[in-house]
Amino acid sequence: MGVDLIVKNGTIVSTAASYRGHVLVRDGRVLEIMVRDDLPPAREVIDAAGLHVLPGLIDPHVHFRVPGLEYKEDFDTGSQGAACGGITTVIDMPNVVPPTATVEAFQAKAAAARGRSYVDYGLYAVIVEGNSDQILPLADAGVVGYKIFLGETVGAIPAPQDGEIIDAWRIVAQTGLRCGVHAEDNGIILYLRKKLQAQGRTDPLAHLESRPAVAEAEAISRAILFAREAGSKLMIFHMSAAEGVELVRRGKDSGVDVMGETAPHYLIMEAEDMVRMGLGSLLKVNPPVRSREHAEALWRGLLDGTIEVIGTDHAPHTPEEKMAEQPMGDIWKALAGWPGVETNVPLMLTQVSAGRMSLNHYVKVQAEGAARAWNLWPRKGHLGRGADADITIVDLQREGVIDKDKLHSKSKVTPFHGFRVRGMPVYTIVRGHVVMKHGELYGDPIGELLRPIV
Ligand code: DOR
Ligand code: ZN
């Protein structure tokens, strides 16, 4: 039997080691990792000499906006950004129209994505007031997990009352799946927004003041309490604050299955950049980017295993919605978020180049962590024999500049425009299919819907 593809001569990077070797692929899976050089013939050979060969990188937090919000993004454009950004699997968020709160909505969303994605994808469902009867059927239908928006954000999907959350999570516990939360306390943030608006504040930092770290801490501690009570698995999405890191650390120590996710902007940006760099509304996101001290606490959490996942919160909006023409205008009028799926890997590899994290640890938080959290392991997240042949080949020496106009997303608005990067993806391979080669999209939209392994 022949070999379909060999990625040869690269430095293979796992969470534990880096070594020279060759990845052999057959039928979309890893057939073998060979260290010896007597390679068999193969239909296709990629010479990765001088390059690093990573397990396919996963972005477990994207908003591809289908159905209903295609004017912002869709699976074609979003997944093109993923492929060109070195991401082989995405997991898509449920704040679409209609929200992914029923099996019917899930099926409609899966149908809208089918045949359009360049990368593999999983879908989350949302838990709202009154849809607990959908939790088990949604698991049967194939969601990889659930989300609750504890604090108001784009899409304005309210959380159930606390008692109903606990009941819902008892049902989630039966599925073996995990529920993630957007952790900001609604009472605190709505009160503060009203107060700041009454004071006439419209400057960029008013948004940060309206969503303080204590609101995140309150929501995280509540979620951990409820997960303990219900015996369910928990993910804290896009952690932004030092207090939360400590809470998740203690939650883990106390035996709760709680995991943390953070995003590149919380690690490399600070709130003052809204003013100092004139980014204003371009850097508006929920939860907000905070001070350097918070960023340093997040780095410590990332390095000590408290935060196990990086997700981008890829959240595209139009230039008008982002107030791209007048970023220092009325901050309340701008929508939160920007497209991140394509810029993430270069930004994080730049941090690797700068010595903030090893490439092995990066593989842990950008591949293994999400695969384990969302029950895609051992099919995704590593390059072991029999795993899907999802491979991201990166060139750590390659330098570039992030250019908003080159993004594949429908949204060309990013606070990272003009950022210099060192370290870029050069091949993206999904189940043995090359979907990006030297920065250019390649091949066909072969991405498939992923079902969790439970
Ligand atoms: O900034 C954000 N944008 N935070 C969220 O929680 C949602 C997201 C969006 O959907 O635009
Ligand atoms: Zn969120």
PDB file of C-alpha atoms in Angstrom, residues 5-11 23 25 44-58 79-89 118-119 345-346 349 362 383 389-396 398 423-443:
ATOM      1  CA  LEU A   5       2.050  12.308   1.452  1.00  0.00           C
ATOM      2  CA  ILE A   6       5.370  12.647   3.228  1.00  0.00           C
ATOM      3  CA  VAL A   7       6.410  15.790   5.039  1.00  0.00           C
ATOM      4  CA  LYS A   8      10.139  15.169   5.237  1.00  0.00           C
ATOM      5  CA  ASN A   9      13.216  16.617   6.891  1.00  0.00           C
ATOM      6  CA  GLY A  10      11.371  18.994   9.209  1.00  0.00           C
ATOM      7  CA  THR A  11      11.728  19.482  12.921  1.00  0.00           C
ATOM      8  CA  VAL A  23       5.508  12.462   8.774  1.00  0.00           C
ATOM      9  CA  VAL A  25       0.295  10.189   5.648  1.00  0.00           C
ATOM     10  CA  GLU A  44       3.368  13.869  -2.804  1.00  0.00           C
ATOM     11  CA  VAL A  45       6.429  14.981  -0.873  1.00  0.00           C
ATOM     12  CA  ILE A  46       6.884  18.269   0.977  1.00  0.00           C
ATOM     13  CA  ASP A  47      10.440  19.097   1.969  1.00  0.00           C
ATOM     14  CA  ALA A  48      10.268  20.824   5.329  1.00  0.00           C
ATOM     15  CA  ALA A  49      14.018  21.208   5.821  1.00  0.00           C
ATOM     16  CA  GLY A  50      14.636  24.241   8.020  1.00  0.00           C
ATOM     17  CA  LEU A  51      10.962  24.359   9.013  1.00  0.00           C
ATOM     18  CA  HIS A  52       9.014  23.206  12.077  1.00  0.00           C
ATOM     19  CA  VAL A  53       6.230  20.658  11.680  1.00  0.00           C
ATOM     20  CA  LEU A  54       3.423  21.134  14.218  1.00  0.00           C
ATOM     21  CA  PRO A  55       0.223  19.212  14.860  1.00  0.00           C
ATOM     22  CA  GLY A  56      -2.598  21.072  13.095  1.00  0.00           C
ATOM     23  CA  LEU A  57      -3.315  24.169  15.175  1.00  0.00           C
ATOM     24  CA  ILE A  58      -6.822  24.665  16.548  1.00  0.00           C
ATOM     25  CA  SER A  79     -12.168  29.332   6.889  1.00  0.00           C
ATOM     26  CA  GLN A  80      -9.933  30.852   4.209  1.00  0.00           C
ATOM     27  CA  GLY A  81      -8.536  33.074   6.930  1.00  0.00           C
ATOM     28  CA  ALA A  82      -8.049  30.031   9.139  1.00  0.00           C
ATOM     29  CA  ALA A  83      -6.252  28.049   6.425  1.00  0.00           C
ATOM     30  CA  CYS A  84      -4.020  30.998   5.521  1.00  0.00           C
ATOM     31  CA  GLY A  85      -3.359  31.594   9.202  1.00  0.00           C
ATOM     32  CA  GLY A  86      -2.101  28.055   9.866  1.00  0.00           C
ATOM     33  CA  ILE A  87      -5.270  26.813  11.607  1.00  0.00           C
ATOM     34  CA  THR A  88      -6.591  23.346  10.670  1.00  0.00           C
ATOM     35  CA  THR A  89      -9.641  23.154  12.960  1.00  0.00           C
ATOM     36  CA  TYR A 118     -11.280  24.875   4.063  1.00  0.00           C
ATOM     37  CA  VAL A 119     -10.665  23.570   7.569  1.00  0.00           C
ATOM     38  CA  VAL A 345      -0.289  32.154  14.704  1.00  0.00           C
ATOM     39  CA  PRO A 346       2.166  34.815  13.441  1.00  0.00           C
ATOM     40  CA  LEU A 349       5.078  32.678  17.022  1.00  0.00           C
ATOM     41  CA  TYR A 362       2.648  26.623  22.129  1.00  0.00           C
ATOM     42  CA  LEU A 383       0.700  13.887  15.368  1.00  0.00           C
ATOM     43  CA  ALA A 389      -3.074  14.210   9.297  1.00  0.00           C
ATOM     44  CA  ASP A 390      -3.609  17.845  10.274  1.00  0.00           C
ATOM     45  CA  ILE A 391      -0.275  19.604  10.037  1.00  0.00           C
ATOM     46  CA  THR A 392       0.820  23.220  10.363  1.00  0.00           C
ATOM     47  CA  ILE A 393       4.315  23.829   8.990  1.00  0.00           C
ATOM     48  CA  VAL A 394       5.881  27.044  10.242  1.00  0.00           C
ATOM     49  CA  ASP A 395       8.985  29.036   9.386  1.00  0.00           C
ATOM     50  CA  LEU A 396      10.300  30.577  12.585  1.00  0.00           C
ATOM     51  CA  ARG A 398      10.258  34.308   8.339  1.00  0.00           C
ATOM     52  CA  GLY A 423       7.489  33.281  12.578  1.00  0.00           C
ATOM     53  CA  MET A 424       4.779  32.468  10.040  1.00  0.00           C
ATOM     54  CA  PRO A 425       2.825  29.416   8.874  1.00  0.00           C
ATOM     55  CA  VAL A 426       3.911  28.234   5.427  1.00  0.00           C
ATOM     56  CA  TYR A 427       1.753  25.136   4.908  1.00  0.00           C
ATOM     57  CA  THR A 428      -1.632  24.209   6.327  1.00  0.00           C
ATOM     58  CA  ILE A 429      -2.624  20.583   5.818  1.00  0.00           C
ATOM     59  CA  VAL A 430      -6.056  19.204   6.763  1.00  0.00           C
ATOM     60  CA  ARG A 431      -6.396  15.402   6.788  1.00  0.00           C
ATOM     61  CA  GLY A 432      -3.606  15.177   4.242  1.00  0.00           C
ATOM     62  CA  HIS A 433      -5.019  17.896   1.955  1.00  0.00           C
ATOM     63  CA  VAL A 434      -2.882  20.989   1.489  1.00  0.00           C
ATOM     64  CA  VAL A 435      -5.157  24.029   1.961  1.00  0.00           C
ATOM     65  CA  MET A 436      -2.458  26.700   2.233  1.00  0.00           C
ATOM     66  CA  LYS A 437       0.952  26.828   0.576  1.00  0.00           C
ATOM     67  CA  HIS A 438       3.387  29.729   1.096  1.00  0.00           C
ATOM     68  CA  GLY A 439       0.657  32.014   2.378  1.00  0.00           C
ATOM     69  CA  GLU A 440      -1.735  31.328  -0.503  1.00  0.00           C
ATOM     70  CA  LEU A 441      -5.000  29.446  -0.284  1.00  0.00           C
ATOM     71  CA  TYR A 442      -4.709  26.091  -2.054  1.00  0.00           C
ATOM     72  CA  GLY A 443      -7.040  23.289  -3.099  1.00  0.00           C
TER      73      GLY A 443
END
